[in-house]
mmCIF file of C-alpha atoms and ligand atoms in Angstrom:
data_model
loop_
_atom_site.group_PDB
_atom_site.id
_atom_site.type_symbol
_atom_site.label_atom_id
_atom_site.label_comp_id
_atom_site.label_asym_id
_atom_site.label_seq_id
_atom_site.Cartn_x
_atom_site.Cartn_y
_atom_site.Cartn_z
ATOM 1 C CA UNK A 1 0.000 0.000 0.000
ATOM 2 C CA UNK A 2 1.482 3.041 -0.863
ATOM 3 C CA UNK A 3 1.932 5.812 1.808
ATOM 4 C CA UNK A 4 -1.052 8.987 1.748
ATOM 5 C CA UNK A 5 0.327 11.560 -0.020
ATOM 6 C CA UNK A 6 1.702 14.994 1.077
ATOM 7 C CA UNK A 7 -1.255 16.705 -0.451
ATOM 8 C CA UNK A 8 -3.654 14.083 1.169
ATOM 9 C CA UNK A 9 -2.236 14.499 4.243
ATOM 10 C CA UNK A 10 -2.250 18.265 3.794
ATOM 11 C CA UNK A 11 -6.349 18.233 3.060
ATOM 12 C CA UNK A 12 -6.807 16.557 5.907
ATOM 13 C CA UNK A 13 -5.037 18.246 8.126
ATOM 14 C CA UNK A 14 -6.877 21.693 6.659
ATOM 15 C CA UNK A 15 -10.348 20.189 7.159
ATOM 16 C CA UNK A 16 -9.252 19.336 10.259
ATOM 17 C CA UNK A 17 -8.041 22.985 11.079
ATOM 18 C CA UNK A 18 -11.585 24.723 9.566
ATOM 19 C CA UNK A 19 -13.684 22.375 11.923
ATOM 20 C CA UNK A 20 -11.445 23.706 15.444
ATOM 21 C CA UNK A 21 -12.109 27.038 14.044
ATOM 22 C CA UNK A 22 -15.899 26.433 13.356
ATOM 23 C CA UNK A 23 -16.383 24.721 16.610
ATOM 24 C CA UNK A 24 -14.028 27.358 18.785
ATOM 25 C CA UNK A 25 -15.875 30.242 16.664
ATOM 26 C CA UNK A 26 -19.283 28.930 16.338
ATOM 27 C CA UNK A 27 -21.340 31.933 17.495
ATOM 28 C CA UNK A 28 -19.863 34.084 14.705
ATOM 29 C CA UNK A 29 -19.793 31.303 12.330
ATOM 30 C CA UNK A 30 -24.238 30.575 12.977
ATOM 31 C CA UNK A 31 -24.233 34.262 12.656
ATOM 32 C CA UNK A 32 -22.515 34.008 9.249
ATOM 33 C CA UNK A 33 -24.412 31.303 8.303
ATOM 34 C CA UNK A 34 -27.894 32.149 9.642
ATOM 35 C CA UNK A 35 -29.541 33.216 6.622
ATOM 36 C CA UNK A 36 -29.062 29.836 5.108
ATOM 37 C CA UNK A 37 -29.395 27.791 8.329
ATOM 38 C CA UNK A 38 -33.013 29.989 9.307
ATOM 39 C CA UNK A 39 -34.307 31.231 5.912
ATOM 40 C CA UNK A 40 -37.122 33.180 6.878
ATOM 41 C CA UNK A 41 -39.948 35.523 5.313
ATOM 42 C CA UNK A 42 -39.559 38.931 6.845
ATOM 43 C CA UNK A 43 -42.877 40.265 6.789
ATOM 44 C CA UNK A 44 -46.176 38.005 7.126
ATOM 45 C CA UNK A 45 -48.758 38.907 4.813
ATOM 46 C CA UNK A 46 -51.383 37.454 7.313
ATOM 47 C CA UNK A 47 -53.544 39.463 9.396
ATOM 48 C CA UNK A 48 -51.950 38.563 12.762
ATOM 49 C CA UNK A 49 -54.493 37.579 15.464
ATOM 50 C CA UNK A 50 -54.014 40.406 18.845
ATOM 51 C CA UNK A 51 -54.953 39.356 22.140
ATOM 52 C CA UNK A 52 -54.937 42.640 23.269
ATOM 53 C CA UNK A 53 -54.317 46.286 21.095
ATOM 54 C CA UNK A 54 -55.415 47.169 17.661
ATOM 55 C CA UNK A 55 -53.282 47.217 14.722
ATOM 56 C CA UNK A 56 -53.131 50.413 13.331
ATOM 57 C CA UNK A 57 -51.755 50.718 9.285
ATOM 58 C CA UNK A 58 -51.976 47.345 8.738
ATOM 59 C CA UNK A 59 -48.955 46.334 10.666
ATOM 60 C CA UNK A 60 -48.353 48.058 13.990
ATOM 61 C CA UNK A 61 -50.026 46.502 17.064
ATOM 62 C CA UNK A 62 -50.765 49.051 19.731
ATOM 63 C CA UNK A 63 -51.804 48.258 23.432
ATOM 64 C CA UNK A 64 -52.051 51.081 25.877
ATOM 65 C CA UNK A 65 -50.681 49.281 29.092
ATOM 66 C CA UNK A 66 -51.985 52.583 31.598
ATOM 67 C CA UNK A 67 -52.899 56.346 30.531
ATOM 68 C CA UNK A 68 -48.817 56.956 30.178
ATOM 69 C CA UNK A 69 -47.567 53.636 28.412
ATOM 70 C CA UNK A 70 -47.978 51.662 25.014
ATOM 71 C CA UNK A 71 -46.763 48.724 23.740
ATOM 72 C CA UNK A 72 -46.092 49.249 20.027
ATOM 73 C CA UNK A 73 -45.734 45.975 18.383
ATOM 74 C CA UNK A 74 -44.363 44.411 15.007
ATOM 75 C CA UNK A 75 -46.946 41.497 14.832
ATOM 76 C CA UNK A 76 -46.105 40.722 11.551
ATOM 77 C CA UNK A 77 -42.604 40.731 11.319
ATOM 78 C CA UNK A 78 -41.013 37.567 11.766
ATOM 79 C CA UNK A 79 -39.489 38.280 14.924
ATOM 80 C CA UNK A 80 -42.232 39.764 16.589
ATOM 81 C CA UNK A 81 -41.045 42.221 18.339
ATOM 82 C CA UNK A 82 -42.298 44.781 21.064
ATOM 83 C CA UNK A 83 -41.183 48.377 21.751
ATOM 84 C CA UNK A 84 -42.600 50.712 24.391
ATOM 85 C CA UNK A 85 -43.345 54.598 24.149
ATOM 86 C CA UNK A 86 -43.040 55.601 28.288
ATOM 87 C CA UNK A 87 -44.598 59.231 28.559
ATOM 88 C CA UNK A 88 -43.606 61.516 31.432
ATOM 89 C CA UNK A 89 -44.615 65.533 31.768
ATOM 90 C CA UNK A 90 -42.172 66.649 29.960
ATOM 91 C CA UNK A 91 -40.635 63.918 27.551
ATOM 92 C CA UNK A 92 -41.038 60.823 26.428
ATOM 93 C CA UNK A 93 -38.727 57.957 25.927
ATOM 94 C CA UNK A 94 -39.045 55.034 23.515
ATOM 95 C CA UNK A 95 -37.659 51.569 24.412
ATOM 96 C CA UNK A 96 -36.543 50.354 21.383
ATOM 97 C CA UNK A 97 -36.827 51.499 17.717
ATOM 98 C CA UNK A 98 -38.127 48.271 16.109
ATOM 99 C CA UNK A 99 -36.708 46.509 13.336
ATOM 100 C CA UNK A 100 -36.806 48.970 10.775
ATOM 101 C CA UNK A 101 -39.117 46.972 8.412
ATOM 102 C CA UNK A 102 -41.734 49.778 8.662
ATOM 103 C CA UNK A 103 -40.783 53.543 9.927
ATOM 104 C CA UNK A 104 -42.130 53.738 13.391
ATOM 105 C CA UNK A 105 -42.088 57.341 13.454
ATOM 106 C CA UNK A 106 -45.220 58.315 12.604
ATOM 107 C CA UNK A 107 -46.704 56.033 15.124
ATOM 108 C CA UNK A 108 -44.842 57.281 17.700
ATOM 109 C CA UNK A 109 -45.915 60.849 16.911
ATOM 110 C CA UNK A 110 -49.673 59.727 16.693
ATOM 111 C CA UNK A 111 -49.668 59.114 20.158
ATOM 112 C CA UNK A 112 -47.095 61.472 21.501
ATOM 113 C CA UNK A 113 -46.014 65.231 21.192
ATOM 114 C CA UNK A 114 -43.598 65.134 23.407
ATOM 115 C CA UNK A 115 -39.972 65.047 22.317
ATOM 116 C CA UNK A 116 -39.159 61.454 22.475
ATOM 117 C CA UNK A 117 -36.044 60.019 23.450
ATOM 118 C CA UNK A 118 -34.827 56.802 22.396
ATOM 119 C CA UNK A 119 -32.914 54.090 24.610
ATOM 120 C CA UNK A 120 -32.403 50.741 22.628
ATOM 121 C CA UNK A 121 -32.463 47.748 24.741
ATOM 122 C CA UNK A 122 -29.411 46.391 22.630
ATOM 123 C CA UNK A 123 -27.620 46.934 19.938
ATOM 124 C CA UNK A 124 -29.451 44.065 17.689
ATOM 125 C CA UNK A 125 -30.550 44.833 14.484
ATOM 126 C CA UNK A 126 -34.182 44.498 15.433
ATOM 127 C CA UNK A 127 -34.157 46.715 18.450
ATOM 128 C CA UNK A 128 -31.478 49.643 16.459
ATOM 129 C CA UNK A 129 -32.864 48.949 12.806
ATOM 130 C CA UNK A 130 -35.835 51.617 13.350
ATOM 131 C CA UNK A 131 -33.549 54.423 14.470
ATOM 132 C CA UNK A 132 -33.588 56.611 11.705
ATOM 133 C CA UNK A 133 -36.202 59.124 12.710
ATOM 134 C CA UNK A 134 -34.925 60.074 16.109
ATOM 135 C CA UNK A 135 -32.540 62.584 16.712
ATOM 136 C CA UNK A 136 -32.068 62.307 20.338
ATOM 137 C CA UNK A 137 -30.459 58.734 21.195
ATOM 138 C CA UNK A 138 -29.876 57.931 24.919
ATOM 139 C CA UNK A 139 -27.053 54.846 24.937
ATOM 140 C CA UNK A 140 -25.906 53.237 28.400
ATOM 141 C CA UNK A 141 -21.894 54.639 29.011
ATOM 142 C CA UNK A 142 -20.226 51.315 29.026
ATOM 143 C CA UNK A 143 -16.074 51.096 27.557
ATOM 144 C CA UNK A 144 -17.758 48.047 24.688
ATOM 145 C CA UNK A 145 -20.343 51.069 24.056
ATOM 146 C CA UNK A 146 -17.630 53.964 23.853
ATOM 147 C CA UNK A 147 -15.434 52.027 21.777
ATOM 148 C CA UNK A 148 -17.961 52.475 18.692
ATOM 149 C CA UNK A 149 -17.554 55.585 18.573
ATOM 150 C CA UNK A 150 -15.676 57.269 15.942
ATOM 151 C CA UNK A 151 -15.351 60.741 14.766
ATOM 152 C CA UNK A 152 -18.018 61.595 16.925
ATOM 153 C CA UNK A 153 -20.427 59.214 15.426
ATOM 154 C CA UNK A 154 -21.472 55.492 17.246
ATOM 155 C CA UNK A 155 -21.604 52.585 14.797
ATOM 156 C CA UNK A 156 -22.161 49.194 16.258
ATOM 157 C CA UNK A 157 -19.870 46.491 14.912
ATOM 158 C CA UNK A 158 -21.189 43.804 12.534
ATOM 159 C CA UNK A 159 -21.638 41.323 15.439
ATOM 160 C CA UNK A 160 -23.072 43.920 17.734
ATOM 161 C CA UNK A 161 -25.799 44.501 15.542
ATOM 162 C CA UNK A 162 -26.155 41.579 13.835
ATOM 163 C CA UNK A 163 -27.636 42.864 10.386
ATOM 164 C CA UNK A 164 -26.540 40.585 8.157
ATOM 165 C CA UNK A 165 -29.198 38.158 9.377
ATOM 166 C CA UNK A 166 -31.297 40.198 7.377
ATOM 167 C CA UNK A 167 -29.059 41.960 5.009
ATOM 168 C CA UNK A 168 -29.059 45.093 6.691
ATOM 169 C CA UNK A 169 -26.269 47.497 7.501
ATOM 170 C CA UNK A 170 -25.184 49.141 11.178
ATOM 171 C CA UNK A 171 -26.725 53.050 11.463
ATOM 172 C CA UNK A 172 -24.560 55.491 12.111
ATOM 173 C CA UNK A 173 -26.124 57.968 14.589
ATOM 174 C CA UNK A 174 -25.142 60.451 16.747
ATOM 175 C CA UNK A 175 -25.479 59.823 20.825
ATOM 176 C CA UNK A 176 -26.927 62.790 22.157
ATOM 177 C CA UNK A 177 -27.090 61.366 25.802
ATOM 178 C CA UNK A 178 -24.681 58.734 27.961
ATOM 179 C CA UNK A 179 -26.472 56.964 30.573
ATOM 180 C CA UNK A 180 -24.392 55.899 33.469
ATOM 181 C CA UNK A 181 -25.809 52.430 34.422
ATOM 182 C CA UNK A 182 -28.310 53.500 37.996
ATOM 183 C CA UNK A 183 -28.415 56.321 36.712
ATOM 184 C CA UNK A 184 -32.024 58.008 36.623
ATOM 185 C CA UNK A 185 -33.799 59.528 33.430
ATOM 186 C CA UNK A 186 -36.205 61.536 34.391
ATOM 187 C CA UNK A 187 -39.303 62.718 31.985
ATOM 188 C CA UNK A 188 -40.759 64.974 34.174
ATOM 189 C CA UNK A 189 -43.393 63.273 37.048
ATOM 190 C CA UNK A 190 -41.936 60.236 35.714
ATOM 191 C CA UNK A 191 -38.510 58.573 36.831
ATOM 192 C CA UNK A 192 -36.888 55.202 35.286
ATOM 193 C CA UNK A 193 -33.661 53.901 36.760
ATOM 194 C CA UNK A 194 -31.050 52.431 33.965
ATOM 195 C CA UNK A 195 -30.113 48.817 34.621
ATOM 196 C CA UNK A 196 -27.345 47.152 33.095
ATOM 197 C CA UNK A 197 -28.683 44.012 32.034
ATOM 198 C CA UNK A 198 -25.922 41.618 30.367
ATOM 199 C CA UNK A 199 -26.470 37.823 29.591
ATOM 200 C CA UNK A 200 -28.139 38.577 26.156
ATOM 201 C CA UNK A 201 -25.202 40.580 24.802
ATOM 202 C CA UNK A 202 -22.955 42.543 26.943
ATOM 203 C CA UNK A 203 -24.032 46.244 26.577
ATOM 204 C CA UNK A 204 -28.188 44.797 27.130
ATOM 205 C CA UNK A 205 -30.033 47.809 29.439
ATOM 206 C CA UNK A 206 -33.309 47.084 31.112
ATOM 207 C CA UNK A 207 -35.632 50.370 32.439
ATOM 208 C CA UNK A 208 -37.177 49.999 35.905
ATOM 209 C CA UNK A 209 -40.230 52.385 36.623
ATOM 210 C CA UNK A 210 -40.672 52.640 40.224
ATOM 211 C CA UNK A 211 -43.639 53.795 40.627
ATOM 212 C CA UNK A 212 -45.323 50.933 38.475
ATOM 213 C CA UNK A 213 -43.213 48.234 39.534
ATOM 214 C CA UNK A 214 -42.446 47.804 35.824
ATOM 215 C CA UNK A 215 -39.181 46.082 34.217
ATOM 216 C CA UNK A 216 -38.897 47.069 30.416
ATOM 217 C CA UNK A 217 -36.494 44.029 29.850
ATOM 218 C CA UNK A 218 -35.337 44.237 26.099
ATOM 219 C CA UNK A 219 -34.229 40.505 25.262
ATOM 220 C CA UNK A 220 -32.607 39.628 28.835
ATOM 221 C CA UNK A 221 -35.974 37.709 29.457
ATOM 222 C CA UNK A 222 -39.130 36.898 27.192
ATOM 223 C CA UNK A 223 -41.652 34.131 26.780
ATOM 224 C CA UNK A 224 -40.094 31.480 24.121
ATOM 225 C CA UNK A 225 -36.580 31.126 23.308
ATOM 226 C CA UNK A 226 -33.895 33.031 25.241
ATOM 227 C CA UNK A 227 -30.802 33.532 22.918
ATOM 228 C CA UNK A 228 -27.925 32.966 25.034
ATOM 229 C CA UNK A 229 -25.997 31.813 22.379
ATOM 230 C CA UNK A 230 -25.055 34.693 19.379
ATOM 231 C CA UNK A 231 -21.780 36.762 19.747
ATOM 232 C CA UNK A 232 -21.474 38.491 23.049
ATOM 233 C CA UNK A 233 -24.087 36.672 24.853
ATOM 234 C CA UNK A 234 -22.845 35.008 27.982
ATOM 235 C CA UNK A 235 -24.228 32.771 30.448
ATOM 236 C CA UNK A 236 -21.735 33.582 33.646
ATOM 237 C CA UNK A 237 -23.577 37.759 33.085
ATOM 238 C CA UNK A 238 -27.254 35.920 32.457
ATOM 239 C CA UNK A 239 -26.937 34.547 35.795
ATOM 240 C CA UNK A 240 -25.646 37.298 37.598
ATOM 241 C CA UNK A 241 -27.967 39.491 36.432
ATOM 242 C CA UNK A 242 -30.923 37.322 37.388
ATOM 243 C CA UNK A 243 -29.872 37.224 40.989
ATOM 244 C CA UNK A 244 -29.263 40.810 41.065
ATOM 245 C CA UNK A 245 -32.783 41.711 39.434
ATOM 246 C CA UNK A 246 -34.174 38.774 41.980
ATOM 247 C CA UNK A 247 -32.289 40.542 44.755
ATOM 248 C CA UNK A 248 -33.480 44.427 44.235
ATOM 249 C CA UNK A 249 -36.627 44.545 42.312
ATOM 250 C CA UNK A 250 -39.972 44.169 44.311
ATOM 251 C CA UNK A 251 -41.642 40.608 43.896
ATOM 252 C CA UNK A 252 -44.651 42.249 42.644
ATOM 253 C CA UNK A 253 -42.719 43.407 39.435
ATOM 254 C CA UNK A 254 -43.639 42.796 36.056
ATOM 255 C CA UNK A 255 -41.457 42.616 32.935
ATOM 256 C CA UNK A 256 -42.533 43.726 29.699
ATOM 257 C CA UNK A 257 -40.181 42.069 27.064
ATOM 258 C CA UNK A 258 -39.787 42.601 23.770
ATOM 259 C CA UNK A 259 -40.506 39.414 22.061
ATOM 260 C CA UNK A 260 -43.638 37.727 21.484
ATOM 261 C CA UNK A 261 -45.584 35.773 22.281
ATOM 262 C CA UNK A 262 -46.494 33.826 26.041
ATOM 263 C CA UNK A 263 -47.138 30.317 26.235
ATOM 264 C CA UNK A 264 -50.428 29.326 24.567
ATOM 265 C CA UNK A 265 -51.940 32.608 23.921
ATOM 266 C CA UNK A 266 -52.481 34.901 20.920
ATOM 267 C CA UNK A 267 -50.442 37.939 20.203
ATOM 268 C CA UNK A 268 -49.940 41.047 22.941
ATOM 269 C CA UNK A 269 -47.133 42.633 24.653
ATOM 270 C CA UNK A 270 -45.356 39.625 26.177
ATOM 271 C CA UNK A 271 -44.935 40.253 29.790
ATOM 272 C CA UNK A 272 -43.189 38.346 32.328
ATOM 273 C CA UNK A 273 -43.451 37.843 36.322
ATOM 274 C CA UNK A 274 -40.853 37.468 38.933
ATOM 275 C CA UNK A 275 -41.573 34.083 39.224
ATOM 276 C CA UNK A 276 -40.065 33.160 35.403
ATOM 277 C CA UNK A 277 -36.923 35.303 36.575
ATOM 278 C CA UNK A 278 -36.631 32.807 39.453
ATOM 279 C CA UNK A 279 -37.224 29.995 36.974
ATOM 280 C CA UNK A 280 -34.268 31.346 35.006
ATOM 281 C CA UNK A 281 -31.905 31.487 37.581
ATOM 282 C CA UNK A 282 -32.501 27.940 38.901
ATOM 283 C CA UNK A 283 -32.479 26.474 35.319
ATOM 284 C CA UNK A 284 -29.081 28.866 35.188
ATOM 285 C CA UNK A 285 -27.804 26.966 38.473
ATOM 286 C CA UNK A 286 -28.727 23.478 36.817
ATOM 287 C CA UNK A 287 -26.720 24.350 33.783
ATOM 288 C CA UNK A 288 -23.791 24.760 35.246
ATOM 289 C CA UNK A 289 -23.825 21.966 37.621
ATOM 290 C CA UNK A 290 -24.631 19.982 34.130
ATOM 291 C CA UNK A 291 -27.713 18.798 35.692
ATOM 292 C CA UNK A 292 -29.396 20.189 32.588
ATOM 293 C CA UNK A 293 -30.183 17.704 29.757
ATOM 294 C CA UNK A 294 -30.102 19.454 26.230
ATOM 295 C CA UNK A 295 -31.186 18.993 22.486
ATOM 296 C CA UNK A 296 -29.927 19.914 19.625
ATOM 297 C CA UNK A 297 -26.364 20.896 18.023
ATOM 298 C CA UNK A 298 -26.096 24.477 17.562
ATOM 299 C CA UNK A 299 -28.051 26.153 19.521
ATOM 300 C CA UNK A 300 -28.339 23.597 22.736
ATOM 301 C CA UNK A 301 -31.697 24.218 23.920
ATOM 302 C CA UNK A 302 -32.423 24.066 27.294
ATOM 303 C CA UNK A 303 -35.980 23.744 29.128
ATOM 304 C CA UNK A 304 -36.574 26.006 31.412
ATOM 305 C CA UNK A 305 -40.205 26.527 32.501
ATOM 306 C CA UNK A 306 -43.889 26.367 30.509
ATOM 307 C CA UNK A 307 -42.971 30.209 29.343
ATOM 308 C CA UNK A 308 -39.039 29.906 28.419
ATOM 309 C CA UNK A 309 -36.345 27.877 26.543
ATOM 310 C CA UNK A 310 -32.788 28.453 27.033
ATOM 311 C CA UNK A 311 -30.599 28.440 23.708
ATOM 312 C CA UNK A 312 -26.772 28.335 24.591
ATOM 313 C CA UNK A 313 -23.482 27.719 22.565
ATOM 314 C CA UNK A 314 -20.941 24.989 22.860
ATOM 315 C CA UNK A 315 -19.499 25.146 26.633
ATOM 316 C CA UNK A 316 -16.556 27.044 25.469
ATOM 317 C CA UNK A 317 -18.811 29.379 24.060
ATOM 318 C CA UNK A 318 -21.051 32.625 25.833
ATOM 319 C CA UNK A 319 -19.338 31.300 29.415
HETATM 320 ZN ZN1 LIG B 401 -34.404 40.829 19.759
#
């Protein structure tokens, strides 16, 4: 038998090489990948069935949660996501811009004259994408945050944002405010507290409104799958924010997320209790003591309770 040649030997060895990198890469390599692996329709053309709200133009759901706060959804839009217009006295802040698949501005200014303020919850392309209309950008003061800032202008970085999911490209934008994380932004009558909020991705803020006992948790917690498993996301910061949320927010709290939709019920703005926080961070404390049986190859997914499934990486990935 004659010996494998140097070229065999050498394909081998390369295959060999790509697959370390694949597996010691893999959350940038699913993002890369992701519009092949998940090919998806962006926008359903079916009228989407509300629990709660009204859709207004065809594709917006609105839900007034009290007198001062809506829930402006994106029923139709694959992802389903939920953004939320919190008026004060004097100002108003939106949490979240949407995906950008339809301009949310003139929603936001049918229900608001206030000058609005915009926080994003992340820097994902479906919480940024809808930024265009709003000059005045709050964004938490963290060094990962600073860093994209150039020339005076922030840009996320193509895995901070993500866009290529959907083929679209980072904003530029100009930050008009830094939030400290505790710090307070007040809208006149009206006071929310700015939590830092990693597990999700690193630079992930949550809003808590005292006076409500309201959480607006951006993608740190929602009903369905909890993506713990894309570039930046990391499991050691989801459990150490859950205890810290556990530990200072009032059990009576509720958290308004920004995915839909709960377990077993039709669309509205998917809300959370402290209870599925708690069943987070025990599911958390399972994981690592590997007393948590997965499916799947990339992501693992990982039961957690009736409301929430826990989607990690490889276990030298998001520790
Ligand atoms: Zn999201």
């Amino acid at each position: 038998m004659r010996p494998p040649s140097r070229w065999l030997f050498g394909f081998v060895a390369g295959v060999a090489g790509a697959l370390i990198c694949a597996l010691a890469f893999a959350p940038y390599v699913y993002a890369e990948l992701s519009p092949v692996l998940e090919p998806h329709t962006i926008v359903d053309p079916a009228r989407p069935p509300l629990a709660a709200g009204a859709m207004v133009d065809d594709y917006w759901a609105v839900q007034r949660l009290d007198t001062d706060t809506y829930a402006i959804g994106e029923p139709r839009y694959y992802q389903q996501n939920y953004a939320y217009l919190i008026l004060g006295q004097r100002r108003a802040l939106l949490f979240d811009a949407g995906s950008g698949t339809r301009d949310i501005g003139p929603i936001v200014g049918r229900l608001t004259r206030l000058p609005v303020t915009l926080v994003v919850s992340h820097l994902h392309f479906d919480h940024l994408g809808g930024v265009g209309p709003f000059a005045s950008v709050a964004m938490i003061d963290l060094p990962q945050t600073r860093a994209d800032v150039g020339g005076g202008r922030f840009r996320p970085g193509r895995y901070q944002y993500l866009g290529l999911v959907d083929g679209r490209s980072a904003p530029t934008l100009t930050v008009a405010e830094w939030l400290k994380p505790d710090a307070t932004i007040d809208l006149g009558g009206r006071a929310l507290r700015v939590l830092s909020t990693p597990g999700h991705t690193p630079s992930s803020v949550s809003l808590y409104d005292p006076a409500t006992h309201r959480l607006f948790a951006g993608d740190y917690i929602y009903p369905t799958t909890l993506y713990a498993f894309l570039p930046g996301a990391s499991l050691s910061a989801y459990h150490a924010t859950a205890r810290r949320l556990l530990a200072d927010l009032p059990a009576d709290t509720i958290l308004w997320t920004a995915h839909c939709c709960r377990a077993g019920e039709k669309i509205s703005a998917p809300w959370l209790a402290m209870n599925d926080l708690r069943d987070l961070d025990v599911a958390l404390s399972a994981h690592e003591a590997g007393r948590l049986k997965g499916s799947g190859f990339y992501p693992i997914r990982f039961p957690v309770s009736r409301q929430m499934t826990l989607a990690t990486g490889f276990a030298w990935n998001n520790r």
